[in-house]
Coordinates of C-alpha atoms and ligand atoms in Angstrom, one line a residue:
Chain T
X24 CA 89.5 94.3 127.8
X25 CA 92.1 91.8 126.9
X26 CA 91.9 90.4 123.3
X27 CA 93.7 87.2 124.1
X28 CA 91.9 84.8 126.3
X29 CA 93.6 83.2 129.2
X30 CA 93.6 79.7 127.6
X31 CA 95.2 81.0 124.5
X32 CA 97.8 82.9 126.6
X33 CA 98.7 79.7 128.2
X34 CA 99.1 77.8 124.9
X35 CA 101.3 80.7 123.5
X36 CA 103.4 80.8 126.6
X37 CA 104.2 77.2 126.3
X38 CA 104.9 77.6 122.6
X39 CA 107.2 80.6 123.2
X40 CA 109.2 78.7 125.8
X41 CA 110.8 77.1 122.7
X42 CA 112.1 80.5 121.4
X43 CA 115.9 80.3 121.2
X44 CA 116.6 83.7 119.6
X45 CA 115.2 87.2 120.2
X46 CA 112.3 88.4 118.0
X47 CA 111.2 92.0 117.4
X48 CA 107.8 93.1 116.5
X49 CA 107.4 96.5 115.0
X50 CA 104.0 98.0 114.8
X51 CA 103.0 101.2 112.9
X52 CA 99.9 102.9 114.0
X53 CA 98.7 106.5 114.3
X54 CA 97.8 109.0 117.1
X55 CA 94.3 109.3 115.7
X56 CA 94.2 105.6 115.4
X57 CA 92.9 104.1 112.1
X58 CA 90.3 101.4 111.8
X59 CA 91.8 98.4 113.7
X60 CA 95.1 100.3 114.5
X61 CA 94.2 100.2 118.2
X62 CA 93.4 96.5 118.2
X63 CA 96.5 95.7 116.1
X64 CA 98.7 97.5 118.6
X65 CA 97.0 95.9 121.6
X66 CA 97.3 92.5 120.1
X67 CA 101.0 93.0 119.6
X68 CA 101.4 94.2 123.1
X69 CA 99.6 91.2 124.5
X70 CA 101.7 88.8 122.4
X71 CA 105.0 90.5 123.3
X72 CA 104.1 90.3 127.0
X73 CA 104.1 86.5 126.8
X74 CA 107.9 86.0 126.3
X75 CA 111.1 87.8 127.3
X76 CA 112.4 86.8 123.9
X77 CA 109.9 89.1 122.1
X78 CA 110.3 92.9 122.1
X79 CA 107.8 95.3 120.7
X80 CA 108.4 98.7 119.1
X81 CA 105.4 100.9 118.3
X82 CA 105.7 103.9 116.0
X83 CA 103.4 106.6 114.8
X84 CA 103.0 106.5 111.1
X85 CA 102.9 110.3 110.8
X86 CA 105.2 111.4 113.6
X87 CA 107.9 108.8 112.8
X88 CA 107.7 109.2 109.1
X89 CA 111.5 108.6 108.6
X90 CA 111.3 105.3 110.5
X91 CA 108.3 104.3 108.4
X92 CA 110.3 105.1 105.3
X93 CA 113.2 103.2 106.6
X94 CA 111.1 100.1 107.0
X95 CA 109.3 100.8 103.7
X96 CA 105.9 100.9 105.4
X97 CA 103.3 102.7 103.3
X98 CA 100.1 101.9 105.0
X99 CA 98.7 101.1 108.5
X100 CA 98.1 99.2 110.6
X101 CA 101.4 97.5 109.8
X102 CA 103.2 94.8 111.7
X103 CA 106.7 93.5 111.1
X104 CA 108.3 90.4 112.5
X105 CA 112.1 90.4 112.5
X106 CA 115.1 89.2 114.3
X107 CA 115.7 91.3 117.5
X108 CA 118.5 91.5 119.9
X109 CA 121.9 93.1 119.3
X110 CA 122.0 92.0 115.6
X111 CA 118.5 92.9 114.3
X112 CA 117.5 91.8 110.8
X113 CA 114.4 92.8 108.9
X114 CA 113.5 90.1 106.3
X115 CA 110.7 92.0 104.6
X116 CA 107.9 90.2 106.5
X117 CA 104.9 92.5 106.6
X118 CA 101.3 92.3 107.8
X119 CA 99.1 95.1 106.6
X120 CA 95.7 95.2 108.4
X121 CA 94.9 93.4 111.6
X122 CA 96.1 89.9 111.9
X123 CA 92.9 88.6 113.4
X124 CA 90.9 85.5 112.8
X125 CA 92.9 82.8 111.0
X126 CA 95.7 85.2 110.4
X127 CA 96.6 85.4 114.1
X128 CA 98.2 82.0 113.7
X129 CA 100.4 83.5 110.9
X130 CA 101.9 86.0 113.3
X131 CA 102.7 83.2 115.7
X132 CA 104.2 80.9 113.0
X133 CA 106.3 83.8 111.8
X134 CA 107.6 84.5 115.3
X135 CA 108.6 80.8 115.7
X136 CA 110.2 80.7 112.2
X137 CA 112.2 83.9 112.7
X138 CA 113.4 82.7 116.2
X139 CA 114.3 79.3 114.7
X140 CA 116.3 80.8 111.9
X141 CA 115.1 78.3 109.4
X142 CA 112.4 78.7 106.8
X143 CA 111.8 75.0 106.1
X144 CA 111.3 75.6 102.4
X145 CA 112.1 72.8 100.0
X146 CA 115.5 72.4 98.3
X147 CA 114.3 73.5 94.9
X148 CA 112.7 76.7 96.2
X149 CA 115.7 77.5 98.3
X150 CA 118.0 77.1 95.3
X151 CA 115.8 79.4 93.2
X152 CA 115.7 82.0 96.0
X153 CA 119.5 81.8 96.5
X154 CA 120.0 82.5 92.8
X155 CA 117.7 85.5 92.6
X156 CA 119.3 88.8 91.4
X157 CA 116.1 90.9 91.1
X158 CA 113.7 92.0 93.8
X159 CA 110.5 90.0 94.1
X160 CA 107.5 91.4 96.0
X161 CA 104.6 89.2 97.0
X162 CA 101.2 90.6 98.2
X163 CA 99.0 88.0 99.7
X164 CA 95.4 89.2 100.0
X165 CA 93.4 87.6 102.8
X166 CA 90.3 87.9 104.9
X167 CA 90.3 86.9 108.6
X168 CA 87.7 84.3 108.0
X169 CA 89.6 82.4 105.3
X170 CA 91.0 79.1 106.6
X171 CA 93.2 78.6 103.5
X172 CA 94.8 82.0 103.7
X173 CA 97.5 81.5 106.4
X174 CA 99.1 78.8 104.3
X175 CA 99.6 81.3 101.4
X176 CA 100.8 84.1 103.8
X177 CA 103.3 81.8 105.5
X178 CA 104.8 80.7 102.3
X179 CA 105.3 84.3 101.3
X180 CA 106.9 85.0 104.6
X181 CA 109.1 81.9 104.3
X182 CA 110.3 83.2 101.0
X183 CA 110.9 86.7 102.4
X184 CA 113.1 85.2 105.2
X185 CA 114.9 83.0 102.7
X186 CA 116.1 85.7 100.5
X187 CA 117.0 89.4 100.9
X188 CA 115.6 89.9 97.4
X189 CA 112.1 88.9 98.5
X190 CA 109.5 90.9 100.5
X191 CA 106.1 89.5 101.3
X192 CA 103.0 91.4 102.6
X193 CA 99.9 90.0 104.0
X194 CA 97.2 92.5 103.0
X195 CA 93.8 92.3 104.7
X196 CA 91.5 92.9 101.7
X197 CA 88.6 94.5 103.4
X198 CA 90.7 97.1 105.2
X199 CA 92.4 98.2 102.0
X200 CA 89.6 98.4 99.4
X201 CA 91.6 100.5 97.1
X202 CA 94.3 97.8 96.8
X203 CA 91.6 95.1 96.5
X204 CA 90.2 97.2 93.6
X205 CA 93.5 97.8 92.1
X206 CA 94.4 94.1 92.0
X207 CA 90.8 93.0 91.3
X208 CA 90.6 90.9 94.4
X209 CA 87.2 89.3 94.9
X210 CA 88.4 86.0 96.3
X211 CA 91.1 85.0 98.7
X212 CA 93.8 84.0 99.1
X213 CA 95.1 85.9 96.1
X214 CA 98.8 86.4 95.7
X215 CA 100.1 89.2 93.5
X216 CA 103.7 88.8 92.5
X217 CA 105.6 91.9 91.3
X218 CA 102.3 93.6 90.3
X219 CA 101.8 91.4 87.3
X220 CA 101.4 87.7 88.1
X221 CA 98.4 86.5 90.1
X222 CA 97.8 83.3 91.8
X223 CA 94.5 82.1 93.3
X224 CA 94.4 79.8 96.3
X225 CA 97.0 78.4 98.6
X226 CA 99.2 76.3 96.3
X227 CA 102.0 73.8 97.2
X228 CA 105.6 74.9 96.7
X229 CA 106.2 73.6 93.2
X230 CA 103.1 75.5 91.9
X231 CA 104.2 78.7 93.5
X232 CA 107.7 78.3 92.3
X233 CA 106.4 78.0 88.7
X234 CA 104.6 81.3 89.1
X235 CA 107.6 82.9 90.7
X236 CA 109.7 81.9 87.8
X237 CA 107.3 83.6 85.5
X238 CA 107.6 86.8 87.5
X239 CA 111.3 87.0 88.0
Chain F
X18 CA 82.9 61.4 117.3
X19 CA 84.9 63.8 115.2
X20 CA 87.2 66.1 117.0
X21 CA 85.4 69.5 116.8
X22 CA 87.6 72.3 115.7
X23 CA 87.0 75.5 117.5
X24 CA 85.8 76.8 114.1
X25 CA 84.4 73.9 112.2
X26 CA 83.9 74.7 108.6
X27 CA 80.5 73.3 108.2
X28 CA 79.0 73.7 111.6
X29 CA 78.5 76.0 114.3
X30 CA 79.6 79.4 113.1
X31 CA 76.2 79.9 111.7
X32 CA 74.8 79.7 115.2
X33 CA 77.6 81.7 116.8
X34 CA 77.5 84.5 114.3
X35 CA 73.8 84.7 113.8
X36 CA 73.4 88.1 115.6
X37 CA 76.1 89.9 113.6
X38 CA 75.1 93.1 112.0
X39 CA 78.1 93.9 109.9
X40 CA 81.6 93.2 109.0
X41 CA 83.0 95.3 111.8
X42 CA 81.2 93.2 114.3
X43 CA 82.3 90.1 112.6
X44 CA 85.9 91.2 112.9
X45 CA 85.4 92.2 116.5
X46 CA 84.1 88.7 117.1
X47 CA 87.2 87.3 115.4
X48 CA 89.3 89.2 117.8
X49 CA 87.5 87.9 120.8
X50 CA 86.6 84.5 119.7
X51 CA 88.8 83.3 116.9
X52 CA 92.3 84.2 117.9
X53 CA 92.6 80.9 119.7
X54 CA 91.3 79.1 116.7
X55 CA 94.5 78.5 114.9
X56 CA 96.2 78.2 118.2
X57 CA 94.6 75.0 119.2
X58 CA 96.7 73.4 116.5
X59 CA 99.9 75.3 117.2
X60 CA 100.7 73.5 120.5
X61 CA 99.9 69.9 119.5
X62 CA 102.0 67.7 117.2
X63 CA 100.9 67.5 113.7
X64 CA 103.0 64.6 112.6
X65 CA 101.2 61.3 111.8
X66 CA 102.3 58.0 110.4
X67 CA 99.4 57.9 108.0
X68 CA 96.8 60.4 107.0
X69 CA 93.7 59.1 105.3
X70 CA 91.8 61.6 103.2
X71 CA 88.1 60.8 103.2
X72 CA 86.3 58.9 105.9
X73 CA 83.7 56.9 104.0
X74 CA 83.7 53.1 104.1
X75 CA 87.1 53.0 102.4
X76 CA 88.9 55.5 104.6
X77 CA 87.3 54.4 107.8
X78 CA 88.2 50.7 107.2
X79 CA 91.7 51.6 106.4
X80 CA 91.8 53.6 109.7
X81 CA 90.6 50.6 111.7
X82 CA 93.6 48.6 110.5
X83 CA 96.3 51.2 110.6
X84 CA 95.2 52.3 114.1
X85 CA 95.2 48.6 115.3
X86 CA 98.7 48.3 113.9
X87 CA 99.7 51.2 116.2
X88 CA 100.3 53.6 113.3
X89 CA 99.4 57.2 114.3
X90 CA 96.4 57.7 112.2
X91 CA 94.5 60.8 111.2
X92 CA 91.4 60.7 109.0
X93 CA 90.3 64.0 107.5
X94 CA 86.8 64.1 106.1
X95 CA 84.7 67.0 105.0
X96 CA 81.4 65.8 106.2
X97 CA 79.3 62.7 106.9
X98 CA 76.8 63.5 104.1
X99 CA 79.4 64.4 101.5
X100 CA 80.2 60.9 100.4
X101 CA 78.4 58.2 98.5
X102 CA 77.6 56.0 101.5
X103 CA 76.8 59.1 103.6
X104 CA 73.9 60.0 101.2
X105 CA 72.6 56.5 100.7
X106 CA 69.2 56.3 102.4
X107 CA 69.2 52.5 103.0
X108 CA 71.7 49.8 102.5
X109 CA 70.9 46.1 103.1
X110 CA 73.8 44.3 101.4
X111 CA 76.8 45.1 103.6
X112 CA 77.9 41.7 104.9
X113 CA 77.3 41.2 108.6
X114 CA 75.0 44.2 108.8
X115 CA 71.6 43.0 107.6
X116 CA 70.0 46.4 107.6
X117 CA 68.2 48.1 106.1
X118 CA 70.4 50.8 107.7
X119 CA 71.0 54.4 106.7
X120 CA 74.3 54.8 104.9
X121 CA 75.4 57.6 107.2
X122 CA 74.7 55.4 110.2
X123 CA 76.9 52.6 108.8
X124 CA 79.7 55.1 108.2
X125 CA 79.4 56.3 111.7
X126 CA 79.7 52.8 113.1
X127 CA 82.9 52.2 111.1
X128 CA 84.3 55.6 112.2
X129 CA 83.6 54.9 115.8
X130 CA 85.3 51.5 115.5
X131 CA 88.4 53.1 114.1
X132 CA 88.3 55.7 116.9
X133 CA 88.2 53.0 119.5
X134 CA 91.5 51.7 118.2
X135 CA 93.0 55.2 118.4
X136 CA 92.5 56.8 115.0
X137 CA 91.8 60.5 115.1
X138 CA 89.1 62.1 113.0
X139 CA 89.0 65.7 111.9
X140 CA 86.1 67.4 110.1
X141 CA 87.7 69.5 107.5
X142 CA 88.2 69.7 103.7
X143 CA 91.6 68.7 102.2
X144 CA 92.5 71.4 99.7
X145 CA 96.0 70.4 98.8
X146 CA 98.9 68.0 99.3
X147 CA 102.6 68.4 98.8
X148 CA 104.1 65.1 97.7
X149 CA 107.5 66.5 97.0
X150 CA 108.1 67.2 100.7
X151 CA 109.4 64.7 103.2
X152 CA 107.3 63.7 105.1
X153 CA 104.4 64.3 102.8
X154 CA 102.2 67.3 103.5
X155 CA 98.4 67.5 103.7
X156 CA 96.8 70.9 103.7
X157 CA 93.3 71.1 105.1
X158 CA 91.2 74.2 105.6
X159 CA 92.2 74.8 109.1
X160 CA 95.7 73.4 109.3
X161 CA 98.6 71.5 107.7
X162 CA 99.7 68.0 108.6
X163 CA 102.6 65.7 107.9
X164 CA 102.6 62.0 107.3
X165 CA 104.9 59.3 106.1
X166 CA 102.1 57.7 104.1
X167 CA 98.8 59.0 102.7
X168 CA 95.7 57.0 101.7
X169 CA 93.3 58.8 99.4
X170 CA 89.7 57.7 99.8
X171 CA 87.7 60.7 98.6
X172 CA 85.3 58.8 96.5
X173 CA 83.7 59.8 93.2
X174 CA 81.2 62.5 94.0
X175 CA 83.2 65.2 92.2
X176 CA 82.0 67.4 89.5
X177 CA 82.4 66.1 85.9
X178 CA 82.8 69.5 84.3
X179 CA 83.0 73.1 85.2
X180 CA 80.6 75.3 83.3
X181 CA 81.5 77.9 80.8
X182 CA 83.0 81.0 82.4
X183 CA 83.6 79.3 85.7
X184 CA 87.4 78.8 85.4
X185 CA 87.9 82.2 83.8
X186 CA 86.0 84.1 86.5
X187 CA 87.4 82.2 89.5
X188 CA 88.4 84.9 92.0
X189 CA 86.4 87.4 90.0
X190 CA 83.1 86.5 91.5
X191 CA 83.3 82.7 91.2
X192 CA 84.1 81.2 94.6
X193 CA 84.0 77.9 96.4
X194 CA 84.4 79.4 99.9
X195 CA 81.7 81.7 101.2
X196 CA 83.5 82.2 104.6
X197 CA 86.6 83.4 102.7
X198 CA 85.0 85.6 100.1
X199 CA 81.6 86.5 101.5
X200 CA 82.7 90.0 102.5
X201 CA 83.4 91.0 98.9
X202 CA 79.7 90.7 98.2
X203 CA 78.3 93.1 100.8
X204 CA 74.9 94.4 99.6
X205 CA 75.2 92.6 96.3
X206 CA 73.1 89.8 94.9
X207 CA 74.8 86.3 94.7
X208 CA 73.9 82.8 93.5
X209 CA 74.7 79.7 95.5
X210 CA 74.5 76.5 93.4
X211 CA 74.1 73.1 95.1
X212 CA 71.8 70.9 97.1
X213 CA 73.8 69.5 100.0
X214 CA 74.7 70.6 103.6
X215 CA 77.7 72.5 102.4
X216 CA 75.7 74.6 99.9
X217 CA 73.1 75.5 102.4
X218 CA 75.5 76.4 105.2
X219 CA 77.5 78.6 102.8
X220 CA 74.2 80.2 101.6
X221 CA 73.3 80.9 105.3
X222 CA 76.7 82.4 105.9
X223 CA 76.3 84.7 102.9
X224 CA 73.1 86.2 104.4
X225 CA 75.4 88.2 106.6
X226 CA 76.6 90.1 103.6
X227 CA 74.7 89.7 100.3
X228 CA 71.5 91.7 99.6
X229 CA 69.9 88.6 98.1
X230 CA 70.9 85.0 97.9
X231 CA 69.5 82.9 95.0
X232 CA 69.9 79.3 96.0
X233 CA 69.8 77.3 92.8
X234 CA 69.2 73.6 93.6
X235 CA 70.0 71.2 90.7
X236 CA 67.7 68.5 92.0
X237 CA 63.9 68.5 92.6
X238 CA 64.7 68.1 96.4
X239 CA 67.5 69.0 98.8
X240 CA 70.0 66.3 99.9
X241 CA 70.7 67.9 103.2
X242 CA 69.8 67.7 106.9
X243 CA 66.3 68.9 107.8
X244 CA 67.5 71.6 110.2
X245 CA 69.4 73.3 107.4
X246 CA 66.6 73.0 104.8
X247 CA 64.2 74.4 107.4
X248 CA 66.4 77.4 108.2
X249 CA 67.2 78.3 104.6
X250 CA 63.6 77.9 103.4
X251 CA 62.4 80.5 106.0
X252 CA 65.2 83.0 105.5
X253 CA 63.7 86.3 104.1
X254 CA 66.8 87.1 102.0
X255 CA 67.0 83.8 100.3
X256 CA 65.2 82.9 97.1
X257 CA 65.2 79.2 96.3
X258 CA 64.7 77.6 92.9
X259 CA 64.5 73.8 92.7
X260 CA 65.5 71.7 89.7
X261 CA 67.5 74.3 87.9
X262 CA 70.6 73.6 85.8
X263 CA 73.6 75.9 85.8
X264 CA 74.6 76.4 82.2
X265 CA 77.1 79.3 82.3
X266 CA 78.6 81.9 84.5
X267 CA 78.4 85.2 82.6
X268 CA 80.7 88.2 82.8
X269 CA 83.5 90.0 81.1
X270 CA 86.1 90.8 83.9
X271 CA 83.8 89.8 86.7
X272 CA 80.7 87.9 87.3
X273 CA 77.6 89.6 86.0
X274 CA 75.1 86.8 86.1
X275 CA 74.4 83.1 85.9
X276 CA 72.7 81.4 82.9
X277 CA 70.3 78.8 84.3
X278 CA 67.6 76.5 82.9
X279 CA 64.7 75.3 85.0
X280 CA 63.4 71.8 84.3
X281 CA 61.4 72.0 81.1
X282 CA 61.8 75.8 81.0
X283 CA 63.6 78.4 79.1
X284 CA 67.2 79.5 79.7
X285 CA 67.4 82.8 81.6
X286 CA 70.3 84.9 82.9
X287 CA 69.9 85.8 86.6
X288 CA 71.9 88.9 87.3
X289 CA 74.3 88.4 90.3
X290 CA 77.7 89.6 91.3
X291 CA 78.9 86.4 92.9
X292 CA 78.5 82.7 92.1
X293 CA 79.3 80.2 94.9
X294 CA 79.4 76.7 93.3
X295 CA 78.9 73.5 95.4
X296 CA 77.8 71.0 92.8
X297 CA 78.6 67.3 92.9
X298 CA 78.8 64.7 90.2
X299 CA 80.2 61.3 89.5
X300 CA 83.9 62.1 88.9
X301 CA 86.8 60.9 91.1
X302 CA 87.7 63.7 93.5
X303 CA 91.4 64.4 92.9
X304 CA 91.4 68.2 92.6
X305 CA 93.4 68.6 95.8
X306 CA 96.3 66.6 94.2
X307 CA 96.8 69.6 91.9
X308 CA 98.2 67.5 89.1
X309 CA 101.0 65.9 91.2
X310 CA 100.0 62.4 90.4
X311 CA 99.3 61.1 86.9
X312 CA 95.8 60.3 86.0
X313 CA 94.2 59.0 82.9
X314 CA 92.2 61.3 80.7
X315 CA 89.1 60.4 82.5
X316 CA 90.7 61.6 85.7
X317 CA 91.4 58.1 87.1
X318 CA 94.4 57.2 89.3
X319 CA 96.2 53.9 88.7
X320 CA 97.3 51.7 91.5
X321 CA 99.2 48.4 91.9
X322 CA 97.9 45.3 93.7
X323 CA 98.7 47.0 97.1
X324 CA 96.7 50.1 96.2
X325 CA 99.9 52.1 95.8
X326 CA 99.9 54.9 93.2
X327 CA 102.9 55.9 91.1
X328 CA 104.1 57.9 94.1
X329 CA 105.7 55.7 96.8
X330 CA 103.8 55.9 100.1
X331 CA 100.7 57.3 98.4
X332 CA 97.7 54.9 98.2
X333 CA 94.2 55.3 96.6
X334 CA 91.2 53.2 97.4
X335 CA 87.4 52.8 96.9
X336 CA 85.2 54.7 94.5
X337 CA 88.1 57.0 93.8
X338 CA 89.4 54.2 91.6
X339 CA 87.4 54.0 88.4
X340 CA 88.1 50.4 87.7
X341 CA 86.6 49.1 90.9
X342 CA 83.1 47.9 91.7
X343 CA 81.3 50.7 93.4
X344 CA 80.1 49.0 96.5
X345 CA 80.7 49.8 100.1
X346 CA 82.2 46.4 101.0
X347 CA 84.7 46.7 98.1
X348 CA 85.8 50.2 99.3
X349 CA 86.2 48.7 102.8
X350 CA 88.3 45.8 101.5
X351 CA 90.5 48.2 99.4
X352 CA 91.1 50.1 102.6
X353 CA 92.3 47.0 104.4
X354 CA 94.7 46.2 101.6
X355 CA 96.1 49.7 101.6
X356 CA 96.4 49.7 105.4
X357 CA 98.5 46.5 105.3
X358 CA 100.7 48.0 102.6
X359 CA 101.2 51.2 104.6
X360 CA 102.3 49.2 107.6
X361 CA 104.8 47.4 105.4
X362 CA 105.9 50.7 103.8
X363 CA 106.5 52.3 107.2
X364 CA 107.9 49.3 109.1
X365 CA 109.2 47.2 106.4
X366 CA 107.2 44.3 107.6
X367 CA 104.5 42.3 106.0
X368 CA 102.2 41.6 108.8
X369 CA 99.5 43.4 110.6
X370 CA 97.8 42.5 113.9
X371 CA 95.2 39.9 113.2
X372 CA 92.6 38.6 115.6
X373 CA 92.3 34.9 114.7
X374 CA 95.7 33.7 116.0
Ligands
FAD11 C1 72.6 56.5 96.1 C2 73.6 55.5 96.3 C3 73.3 54.2 96.8 C4 74.2 53.2 97.0 N1 73.8 52.0 97.5 C5 74.7 51.1 97.8 C6 74.3 49.9 98.4 O1 73.1 49.6 98.6 N2 75.3 49.0 98.8 C7 76.6 49.2 98.5 O2 77.5 48.4 98.9 N3 77.0 50.4 97.9 C8 76.1 51.3 97.6 N4 76.5 52.5 97.0 C9 77.9 52.7 96.7 C10 78.8 53.0 97.9 O3 78.1 54.1 98.6 C11 80.2 53.4 97.5 O4 80.8 52.4 96.7 C12 81.1 53.6 98.7 O5 80.5 54.6 99.5 C13 82.5 54.1 98.3 O6 83.2 54.3 99.4 P1 84.4 55.4 99.5 O7 84.9 55.3 100.9 O8 85.4 55.0 98.4 O9 83.8 56.8 99.1 P2 82.6 57.7 99.7 O10 81.7 56.8 100.5 O11 82.1 58.5 98.6 O12 83.4 58.5 100.8 C14 84.3 59.5 100.4 C15 84.5 60.4 101.6 O13 85.5 61.4 101.2 C16 85.2 62.6 101.8 N5 85.8 63.6 100.9 C17 85.7 63.9 99.6 N6 86.5 64.9 99.2 C18 87.2 65.3 100.4 C19 88.1 66.3 100.6 N7 88.6 67.1 99.7 N8 88.6 66.5 101.9 C20 88.1 65.7 102.9 N9 87.2 64.7 102.7 C21 86.7 64.5 101.4 C22 83.7 62.7 101.8 O14 83.2 63.5 102.8 C23 83.3 61.3 102.0 O15 83.0 61.0 103.4 C24 75.6 53.5 96.7 C25 76.0 54.7 96.3 C26 75.0 55.7 96.1 C27 75.5 57.1 95.5

């Protein structure tokens, strides 16, 4: 059974007509598919079908271990949104867990952003990102029923696209309980920056920037 | 009427999800049902001339004027019974409306009037703004919007103080969003504190996860719609206590209980793992500004004669302003002043369509 409804397909097709550059989705799953691996893959397939500008590569986390390592993917299901075509580029945009519920819109926004080639971040944030000389890793914990979460995820992914120093993961808190425990996540969105700095909620750019400066 | 989101925060998901057994099913439902949710907004434009935050008499009146001036107007309001006029049982002193009329009905009339001139209404809660961006950005629960000008009309039903432990344990069991965080409290006891529609709806949502919900109502009676109070009163997993004060949220690294005091009774600690707080008070609601606009120590915004704050293009009206007389007609008049100023700000003109010419 299709996951995407016909009406949504139509909306997305129209949206994707604006795509100017090729986008690649990379999905890591497993032969013995994990919880939501099947749905994550199917969802990616249904999205990729909607535009010639979107290609999809699906890998097996176990069988294609080297590729997983190349992409620095350490858990599944994982989805990557990156520039496709002849000159592919991986920005460090990651979704761990199924991007369902409110997070489905994050995937779509990311596709549009990557194809557009512009993050839309403010001047101050861009200047900070451009001057970075150390890696920054953001993990944005979410649940699919959290309306405020995509905002936090998107900002993380904007940053990842802005700078090669930055990687940003969406982490679906319920699917990765060990991570939720490790980072004491009991409320979402919660952004963990470089393991040490935490931020609750979806904050505007200046607030996130202040936190980022603390971390790097 | 308000534009219904496919996933309105305070409405139908209780009905839609009422048969759900567990989180897996919930997520499956998300797959089938909710994927389109964020999408409805992807296609359409999200740019407005003016966004009005709060649709009470202040915000709705401003919308009547900005819409008539052909400004693309969006009003975002979190609920009809969440504002001061919305909860007023009877009002008889609004000029031209002899009444007595229920406050909520009067607000509805104003909103419909604004809609008839082209203003759009959205039921959602504004959780943040970014005033440094151009155009300015307004973040609501379900989407983000841009506008050249913003009118703040969120009234003064905000909480005066948080209780001890609340800020420290935010994200560690203290939450203001059951739909976001409910899943962390599977098979655990939680407390929901509040008396309005929002509190009850969130408590009902939590019945999908929590082993027991203690609904702690600060007043002797609910201030919510009958359908909701009926549903919550009959729910087997919900224990209701009326007239209890929340004194403290207790816990080291995470919530271990809530210290409460029943009217005329002894303080006790109720052991719970989660505390969902939906209390109201008499403080101007400015939390979503996240400190981007200066306020006085009492949390009050300052405005000039045109209702403009210290940020150009940002206006504030009605009960939100501490200095003003707290009456519906005053809030409405403030709204009109701000609307004219917004038109001038955007078009550089000092006139608005008037009827009497
Ligand atoms: C019990 C009572 C009786 C009253 N009786 C009278 C009377 O008889 N006559 C009279 O003239 N006045 C009366 N008043 C005062 C009158 O109700 C207020 O002065 C008036 O409602 C103020 O209007 P407002 O638009 O500024 O704010 P409100 O009416 O409080 O409206 C604020 C709106 O903002 C929305 N909101 C708040 N936060 C957010 C957010 N974050 N995101 C989205 N939306 C948000 C709320 O949903 C609400 O609809 C009474 C007030 C009360 C409490």
